[in-house]
PDB file of C-alpha atoms in Angstrom:
ATOM      1  CA  LYS M  10     -38.275 -48.750  67.254  1.00 66.00           C
ATOM      2  CA  ALA M  11     -36.087 -48.100  70.077  1.00 79.00           C
ATOM      3  CA  GLY M  12     -34.394 -44.745  70.216  1.00 93.00           C
ATOM      4  CA  VAL M  13     -31.049 -43.541  70.935  1.00 97.00           C
ATOM      5  CA  THR M  14     -30.024 -44.638  74.220  1.00 97.00           C
ATOM      6  CA  GLN M  15     -27.417 -42.870  76.536  1.00 98.00           C
ATOM      7  CA  THR M  16     -26.252 -44.243  79.814  1.00 97.00           C
ATOM      8  CA  PRO M  17     -25.589 -43.092  82.827  1.00 97.00           C
ATOM      9  CA  ARG M  18     -28.077 -40.277  82.864  1.00 96.00           C
ATOM     10  CA  TYR M  19     -26.297 -38.598  85.547  1.00 97.00           C
ATOM     11  CA  LEU M  20     -23.018 -38.801  86.758  1.00 96.00           C
ATOM     12  CA  ILE M  21     -20.961 -36.585  89.472  1.00 97.00           C
ATOM     13  CA  LYS M  22     -17.219 -36.709  89.640  1.00 97.00           C
ATOM     14  CA  THR M  23     -14.439 -34.628  90.957  1.00 97.00           C
ATOM     15  CA  ARG M  24     -11.959 -32.684  89.246  1.00 97.00           C
ATOM     16  CA  GLY M  25      -8.934 -34.751  87.585  1.00 97.00           C
ATOM     17  CA  GLN M  26     -11.072 -38.167  87.473  1.00 97.00           C
ATOM     18  CA  GLN M  27     -11.743 -39.627  83.991  1.00 97.00           C
ATOM     19  CA  VAL M  28     -15.273 -40.445  82.587  1.00 98.00           C
ATOM     20  CA  THR M  29     -16.823 -43.077  79.841  1.00 98.00           C
ATOM     21  CA  LEU M  30     -20.105 -42.076  78.356  1.00 98.00           C
ATOM     22  CA  SER M  31     -21.997 -44.879  76.246  1.00 98.00           C
ATOM     23  CA  CYS M  32     -24.370 -44.483  73.359  1.00 98.00           C
ATOM     24  CA  SER M  33     -26.388 -47.013  71.581  1.00 98.00           C
ATOM     25  CA  PRO M  34     -28.118 -45.681  68.553  1.00 97.00           C
ATOM     26  CA  ILE M  35     -31.051 -46.395  66.622  1.00 96.00           C
ATOM     27  CA  SER M  36     -31.080 -49.796  65.032  1.00 95.00           C
ATOM     28  CA  GLY M  37     -29.446 -49.324  61.607  1.00 93.00           C
ATOM     29  CA  HIS M  38     -27.861 -46.182  62.024  1.00 95.00           C
ATOM     30  CA  ARG M  39     -24.260 -46.151  61.367  1.00 94.00           C
ATOM     31  CA  SER M  40     -23.391 -42.518  62.303  1.00 94.00           C
ATOM     32  CA  VAL M  41     -23.175 -41.194  65.868  1.00 96.00           C
ATOM     33  CA  SER M  42     -22.020 -37.759  66.749  1.00 96.00           C
ATOM     34  CA  TRP M  43     -21.304 -36.291  70.271  1.00 97.00           C
ATOM     35  CA  TYR M  44     -22.289 -32.777  71.697  1.00 96.00           C
ATOM     36  CA  GLN M  45     -21.909 -30.676  74.635  1.00 96.00           C
ATOM     37  CA  GLN M  46     -24.534 -28.601  75.825  1.00 95.00           C
ATOM     38  CA  THR M  47     -23.999 -25.568  78.252  1.00 92.00           C
ATOM     39  CA  PRO M  48     -26.188 -22.818  79.134  1.00 85.00           C
ATOM     40  CA  GLY M  49     -23.689 -20.393  78.019  1.00 77.00           C
ATOM     41  CA  GLN M  50     -22.106 -22.117  74.703  1.00 80.00           C
ATOM     42  CA  GLY M  51     -25.251 -23.993  73.640  1.00 84.00           C
ATOM     43  CA  LEU M  52     -24.677 -26.891  71.387  1.00 90.00           C
ATOM     44  CA  GLN M  53     -20.916 -27.913  70.569  1.00 92.00           C
ATOM     45  CA  PHE M  54     -19.907 -30.585  68.243  1.00 91.00           C
ATOM     46  CA  LEU M  55     -17.666 -32.844  69.913  1.00 95.00           C
ATOM     47  CA  PHE M  56     -17.119 -35.580  67.197  1.00 92.00           C
ATOM     48  CA  GLU M  57     -18.836 -37.650  64.449  1.00 94.00           C
ATOM     49  CA  TYR M  58     -18.192 -41.367  63.858  1.00 95.00           C
ATOM     50  CA  PHE M  59     -19.455 -43.478  60.801  1.00 94.00           C
ATOM     51  CA  SER M  60     -18.761 -47.104  60.502  1.00 92.00           C
ATOM     52  CA  GLU M  61     -16.115 -47.272  63.645  1.00 94.00           C
ATOM     53  CA  THR M  62     -14.126 -44.279  61.806  1.00 94.00           C
ATOM     54  CA  GLN M  63     -14.012 -40.866  63.221  1.00 94.00           C
ATOM     55  CA  ARG M  64     -15.130 -38.544  60.587  1.00 92.00           C
ATOM     56  CA  ASN M  65     -15.096 -35.040  61.859  1.00 89.00           C
ATOM     57  CA  LYS M  66     -13.899 -33.565  65.233  1.00 92.00           C
ATOM     58  CA  GLY M  67     -14.797 -30.493  66.809  1.00 91.00           C
ATOM     59  CA  ASN M  68     -12.472 -27.926  68.451  1.00 91.00           C
ATOM     60  CA  PHE M  69     -12.162 -29.683  71.982  1.00 95.00           C
ATOM     61  CA  PRO M  70      -8.984 -30.415  73.665  1.00 96.00           C
ATOM     62  CA  GLY M  71      -7.393 -33.901  73.503  1.00 96.00           C
ATOM     63  CA  ARG M  72      -9.070 -34.807  76.765  1.00 97.00           C
ATOM     64  CA  PHE M  73     -12.256 -35.476  75.125  1.00 98.00           C
ATOM     65  CA  SER M  74     -11.992 -38.735  73.029  1.00 97.00           C
ATOM     66  CA  GLY M  75     -14.411 -41.481  71.386  1.00 97.00           C
ATOM     67  CA  ARG M  76     -14.774 -44.329  69.652  1.00 97.00           C
ATOM     68  CA  GLN M  77     -17.314 -46.645  67.746  1.00 97.00           C
ATOM     69  CA  PHE M  78     -17.691 -50.391  67.931  1.00 96.00           C
ATOM     70  CA  SER M  79     -18.707 -52.676  65.148  1.00 95.00           C
ATOM     71  CA  ASN M  80     -22.442 -52.781  66.205  1.00 93.00           C
ATOM     72  CA  SER M  81     -22.520 -48.903  66.142  1.00 95.00           C
ATOM     73  CA  ARG M  82     -22.607 -48.238  69.763  1.00 97.00           C
ATOM     74  CA  SER M  83     -20.091 -45.438  70.472  1.00 98.00           C
ATOM     75  CA  GLU M  84     -18.421 -44.331  73.782  1.00 98.00           C
ATOM     76  CA  MET M  85     -17.067 -41.188  74.589  1.00 98.00           C
ATOM     77  CA  ASN M  86     -14.232 -40.273  77.416  1.00 98.00           C
ATOM     78  CA  VAL M  87     -13.120 -37.139  78.911  1.00 98.00           C
ATOM     79  CA  SER M  88      -9.889 -37.411  80.906  1.00 96.00           C
ATOM     80  CA  THR M  89      -8.501 -35.368  83.780  1.00 97.00           C
ATOM     81  CA  LEU M  90     -11.898 -33.826  84.388  1.00 97.00           C
ATOM     82  CA  GLU M  91     -12.192 -29.887  84.784  1.00 97.00           C
ATOM     83  CA  LEU M  92     -14.702 -28.068  86.407  1.00 96.00           C
ATOM     84  CA  GLY M  93     -15.736 -26.481  83.022  1.00 95.00           C
ATOM     85  CA  ASP M  94     -16.686 -30.171  81.508  1.00 97.00           C
ATOM     86  CA  SER M  95     -19.950 -29.723  83.468  1.00 96.00           C
ATOM     87  CA  ALA M  96     -22.397 -30.084  81.051  1.00 96.00           C
ATOM     88  CA  LEU M  97     -25.110 -32.355  79.318  1.00 96.00           C
ATOM     89  CA  TYR M  98     -23.532 -34.730  76.698  1.00 98.00           C
ATOM     90  CA  LEU M  99     -25.821 -35.608  73.920  1.00 97.00           C
ATOM     91  CA  CYS M 100     -25.558 -38.616  71.641  1.00 98.00           C
ATOM     92  CA  ALA M 101     -27.296 -38.463  68.183  1.00 97.00           C
ATOM     93  CA  SER M 102     -27.314 -40.994  65.567  1.00 96.00           C
ATOM     94  CA  SER M 103     -28.210 -40.941  61.846  1.00 94.00           C
ATOM     95  CA  LEU M 104     -28.550 -43.253  58.967  1.00 92.00           C
ATOM     96  CA  GLY M 105     -25.584 -41.504  57.394  1.00 85.00           C
ATOM     97  CA  ILE M 106     -23.712 -38.369  56.614  1.00 80.00           C
ATOM     98  CA  GLU M 107     -25.782 -35.244  56.275  1.00 82.00           C
ATOM     99  CA  GLN M 108     -28.891 -37.192  57.428  1.00 88.00           C
ATOM    100  CA  PRO M 109     -31.360 -36.017  60.091  1.00 92.00           C
ATOM    101  CA  GLN M 110     -29.921 -36.741  63.552  1.00 94.00           C
ATOM    102  CA  HIS M 111     -31.904 -38.084  66.449  1.00 96.00           C
ATOM    103  CA  PHE M 112     -30.726 -37.439  69.989  1.00 97.00           C
ATOM    104  CA  GLY M 113     -30.772 -39.606  73.035  1.00 97.00           C
ATOM    105  CA  ASP M 114     -31.712 -38.312  76.445  1.00 96.00           C
ATOM    106  CA  GLY M 115     -28.286 -37.223  77.359  1.00 97.00           C
ATOM    107  CA  THR M 116     -26.068 -37.515  80.155  1.00 97.00           C
ATOM    108  CA  ARG M 117     -25.695 -34.715  82.761  1.00 97.00           C
ATOM    109  CA  LEU M 118     -21.980 -34.593  84.125  1.00 97.00           C
ATOM    110  CA  SER M 119     -21.290 -32.638  87.064  1.00 97.00           C
ATOM    111  CA  ILE M 120     -17.641 -32.004  88.254  1.00 96.00           C
ATOM    112  CA  LEU M 121     -17.194 -31.111  91.781  1.00 93.00           C
TER     113      LEU M 121
ATOM    114  CA  GLN A  14     -19.083 -14.567  62.384  1.00 62.00           C
ATOM    115  CA  LYS A  15     -20.711 -17.408  63.811  1.00 71.00           C
ATOM    116  CA  GLU A  16     -21.278 -20.244  61.600  1.00 88.00           C
ATOM    117  CA  VAL A  17     -25.054 -20.693  62.313  1.00 93.00           C
ATOM    118  CA  GLU A  18     -26.824 -17.395  63.677  1.00 93.00           C
ATOM    119  CA  GLN A  19     -30.373 -17.285  65.005  1.00 93.00           C
ATOM    120  CA  ASN A  20     -32.533 -14.504  66.382  1.00 83.00           C
ATOM    121  CA  SER A  21     -31.362 -14.670  70.184  1.00 74.00           C
ATOM    122  CA  GLY A  22     -34.887 -14.071  71.311  1.00 78.00           C
ATOM    123  CA  PRO A  23     -36.782 -14.436  73.580  1.00 91.00           C
ATOM    124  CA  LEU A  24     -39.829 -14.375  70.788  1.00 95.00           C
ATOM    125  CA  SER A  25     -43.307 -14.125  72.597  1.00 96.00           C
ATOM    126  CA  VAL A  26     -46.419 -14.410  70.313  1.00 96.00           C
ATOM    127  CA  PRO A  27     -49.794 -14.711  71.251  1.00 97.00           C
ATOM    128  CA  GLU A  28     -51.966 -18.082  71.026  1.00 97.00           C
ATOM    129  CA  GLY A  29     -52.937 -18.613  67.488  1.00 97.00           C
ATOM    130  CA  ALA A  30     -50.651 -16.436  65.923  1.00 97.00           C
ATOM    131  CA  ILE A  31     -47.732 -17.034  63.506  1.00 97.00           C
ATOM    132  CA  ALA A  32     -44.320 -17.357  64.991  1.00 97.00           C
ATOM    133  CA  SER A  33     -41.252 -16.695  62.785  1.00 96.00           C
ATOM    134  CA  LEU A  34     -38.165 -18.026  63.502  1.00 97.00           C
ATOM    135  CA  ASN A  35     -34.794 -17.224  61.301  1.00 96.00           C
ATOM    136  CA  CYS A  36     -31.424 -18.761  60.898  1.00 96.00           C
ATOM    137  CA  THR A  37     -28.453 -17.789  58.562  1.00 96.00           C
ATOM    138  CA  TYR A  38     -25.418 -19.715  57.870  1.00 95.00           C
ATOM    139  CA  SER A  39     -21.926 -18.859  56.734  1.00 93.00           C
ATOM    140  CA  ASP A  40     -20.843 -22.219  54.823  1.00 91.00           C
ATOM    141  CA  ARG A  41     -22.313 -21.942  51.025  1.00 91.00           C
ATOM    142  CA  GLY A  42     -21.180 -25.759  50.863  1.00 89.00           C
ATOM    143  CA  SER A  43     -24.113 -26.800  53.200  1.00 91.00           C
ATOM    144  CA  GLN A  44     -26.700 -29.046  51.727  1.00 90.00           C
ATOM    145  CA  SER A  45     -28.800 -29.975  54.864  1.00 94.00           C
ATOM    146  CA  PHE A  46     -30.926 -27.977  56.992  1.00 96.00           C
ATOM    147  CA  PHE A  47     -32.911 -29.055  60.114  1.00 97.00           C
ATOM    148  CA  TRP A  48     -34.967 -27.343  62.700  1.00 97.00           C
ATOM    149  CA  TYR A  49     -35.213 -29.193  66.293  1.00 97.00           C
ATOM    150  CA  ARG A  50     -37.355 -28.182  69.029  1.00 97.00           C
ATOM    151  CA  GLN A  51     -35.846 -28.402  72.557  1.00 96.00           C
ATOM    152  CA  TYR A  52     -38.050 -28.241  76.043  1.00 96.00           C
ATOM    153  CA  SER A  53     -36.462 -27.273  79.076  1.00 91.00           C
ATOM    154  CA  GLY A  54     -34.542 -30.155  80.572  1.00 89.00           C
ATOM    155  CA  LYS A  55     -35.087 -32.456  77.238  1.00 92.00           C
ATOM    156  CA  SER A  56     -33.069 -33.059  74.508  1.00 95.00           C
ATOM    157  CA  PRO A  57     -33.442 -31.748  70.981  1.00 96.00           C
ATOM    158  CA  GLU A  58     -36.239 -33.152  68.912  1.00 96.00           C
ATOM    159  CA  LEU A  59     -36.298 -33.301  65.225  1.00 96.00           C
ATOM    160  CA  ILE A  60     -39.428 -31.430  63.750  1.00 96.00           C
ATOM    161  CA  MET A  61     -38.159 -30.552  60.045  1.00 95.00           C
ATOM    162  CA  SER A  62     -35.579 -31.077  57.724  1.00 96.00           C
ATOM    163  CA  ILE A  63     -35.307 -29.359  54.165  1.00 96.00           C
ATOM    164  CA  TYR A  64     -32.592 -29.753  51.217  1.00 95.00           C
ATOM    165  CA  SER A  65     -33.665 -27.713  48.467  1.00 94.00           C
ATOM    166  CA  ASN A  66     -34.803 -24.020  47.990  1.00 95.00           C
ATOM    167  CA  GLY A  67     -38.170 -23.003  48.847  1.00 96.00           C
ATOM    168  CA  ASP A  68     -40.871 -24.083  51.034  1.00 96.00           C
ATOM    169  CA  LYS A  69     -41.851 -27.493  53.033  1.00 96.00           C
ATOM    170  CA  GLU A  70     -44.924 -27.745  54.998  1.00 97.00           C
ATOM    171  CA  ASP A  71     -45.656 -30.313  57.616  1.00 95.00           C
ATOM    172  CA  GLY A  72     -48.640 -29.729  59.371  1.00 96.00           C
ATOM    173  CA  ARG A  73     -48.676 -26.255  61.135  1.00 97.00           C
ATOM    174  CA  PHE A  74     -44.816 -26.060  60.471  1.00 97.00           C
ATOM    175  CA  THR A  75     -43.502 -24.597  57.237  1.00 98.00           C
ATOM    176  CA  ALA A  76     -39.739 -24.480  56.563  1.00 97.00           C
ATOM    177  CA  GLN A  77     -38.388 -22.202  53.882  1.00 97.00           C
ATOM    178  CA  LEU A  78     -34.929 -22.368  52.387  1.00 97.00           C
ATOM    179  CA  ASN A  79     -32.935 -19.793  50.077  1.00 96.00           C
ATOM    180  CA  LYS A  80     -29.268 -21.301  49.480  1.00 95.00           C
ATOM    181  CA  ALA A  81     -28.604 -17.785  47.785  1.00 95.00           C
ATOM    182  CA  SER A  82     -29.123 -15.653  50.726  1.00 95.00           C
ATOM    183  CA  GLN A  83     -28.021 -18.400  53.045  1.00 96.00           C
ATOM    184  CA  TYR A  84     -31.175 -18.072  55.036  1.00 95.00           C
ATOM    185  CA  VAL A  85     -33.336 -20.947  56.678  1.00 97.00           C
ATOM    186  CA  SER A  86     -36.470 -20.118  58.421  1.00 97.00           C
ATOM    187  CA  LEU A  87     -39.347 -21.718  60.266  1.00 97.00           C
ATOM    188  CA  LEU A  88     -42.991 -20.795  60.624  1.00 97.00           C
ATOM    189  CA  ILE A  89     -45.407 -22.153  63.115  1.00 98.00           C
ATOM    190  CA  ARG A  90     -48.925 -21.326  62.167  1.00 98.00           C
ATOM    191  CA  ASP A  91     -51.644 -21.383  64.897  1.00 98.00           C
ATOM    192  CA  SER A  92     -49.151 -21.272  67.651  1.00 98.00           C
ATOM    193  CA  GLN A  93     -50.106 -23.048  70.723  1.00 97.00           C
ATOM    194  CA  PRO A  94     -48.790 -22.789  74.391  1.00 97.00           C
ATOM    195  CA  SER A  95     -47.396 -26.389  73.858  1.00 97.00           C
ATOM    196  CA  ASP A  96     -44.870 -25.013  71.006  1.00 97.00           C
ATOM    197  CA  SER A  97     -43.332 -22.911  73.901  1.00 97.00           C
ATOM    198  CA  ALA A  98     -39.708 -24.123  73.553  1.00 97.00           C
ATOM    199  CA  THR A  99     -36.239 -23.343  72.310  1.00 95.00           C
ATOM    200  CA  TYR A 100     -35.888 -23.712  68.448  1.00 97.00           C
ATOM    201  CA  LEU A 101     -32.721 -24.967  67.274  1.00 96.00           C
ATOM    202  CA  CYS A 102     -31.364 -24.619  63.436  1.00 96.00           C
ATOM    203  CA  ALA A 103     -29.143 -27.001  62.393  1.00 95.00           C
ATOM    204  CA  VAL A 104     -26.848 -26.863  59.115  1.00 94.00           C
ATOM    205  CA  SER A 105     -24.983 -29.948  57.625  1.00 90.00           C
ATOM    206  CA  ALA A 106     -21.857 -29.321  55.632  1.00 81.00           C
ATOM    207  CA  LYS A 107     -18.652 -31.222  57.039  1.00 77.00           C
ATOM    208  CA  ASP A 108     -20.355 -31.602  60.031  1.00 81.00           C
ATOM    209  CA  MET A 109     -23.462 -30.608  61.676  1.00 86.00           C
ATOM    210  CA  ARG A 110     -23.389 -27.013  63.201  1.00 89.00           C
ATOM    211  CA  PHE A 111     -26.228 -25.549  65.527  1.00 92.00           C
ATOM    212  CA  GLY A 112     -27.350 -22.276  66.131  1.00 93.00           C
ATOM    213  CA  ALA A 113     -27.844 -21.000  69.729  1.00 91.00           C
ATOM    214  CA  GLY A 114     -31.194 -21.391  69.306  1.00 94.00           C
ATOM    215  CA  THR A 115     -34.317 -19.027  69.870  1.00 95.00           C
ATOM    216  CA  ARG A 116     -36.429 -19.319  73.161  1.00 95.00           C
ATOM    217  CA  LEU A 117     -40.349 -19.113  71.756  1.00 96.00           C
ATOM    218  CA  THR A 118     -43.150 -18.160  74.368  1.00 97.00           C
ATOM    219  CA  VAL A 119     -46.679 -18.823  73.277  1.00 97.00           C
ATOM    220  CA  LYS A 120     -49.018 -17.051  75.675  1.00 96.00           C
ATOM    221  CA  PRO A 121     -52.561 -18.134  76.093  1.00 93.00           C
TER     222      PRO A 121
END
């Protein structure tokens, strides 16, 4: 059974640009969550989608947005990139709410 | 007060010893609790889930939950050098919240 797939694995952008990250969940999983991980802040919750609806959102500015498609695949968009957005962005999928989450390998985003 | 707090570590134990990792949480409505292991440069990997008070054992790992004390722990018996990693406690209420992690080093 294929795991969670995130693309791309690495990305380099400059300040002010925007970026879209993609996540394909484990087959059958309808919940997708996104996290930002940095050495100083640890794993920070961005948002969770379930059946194409955003169920929860973390404490991030509106520059961070996401969506989920009918096949449960999800995308995360960050606009007007800032240096502080440099991080590892992790996607996790689960069967449903409060179920164990399984992580992808992440997208490492570097802002120059 | 942080929502999920873990011993900051680092924690160092000799090979073969028991490693004890602790976690407290603030939301009394939390129902699901998880332990993840994260090797350096890798993504978190689920190792244990626990939903009710008491102990849950899986091989060398034992998770313990005490909802009254809002406390979750992970015991690793017969620790091996391959157990050296950062261990993340996760608690689910309205959404999943992670602790900052405890770095464990098992010395041969």
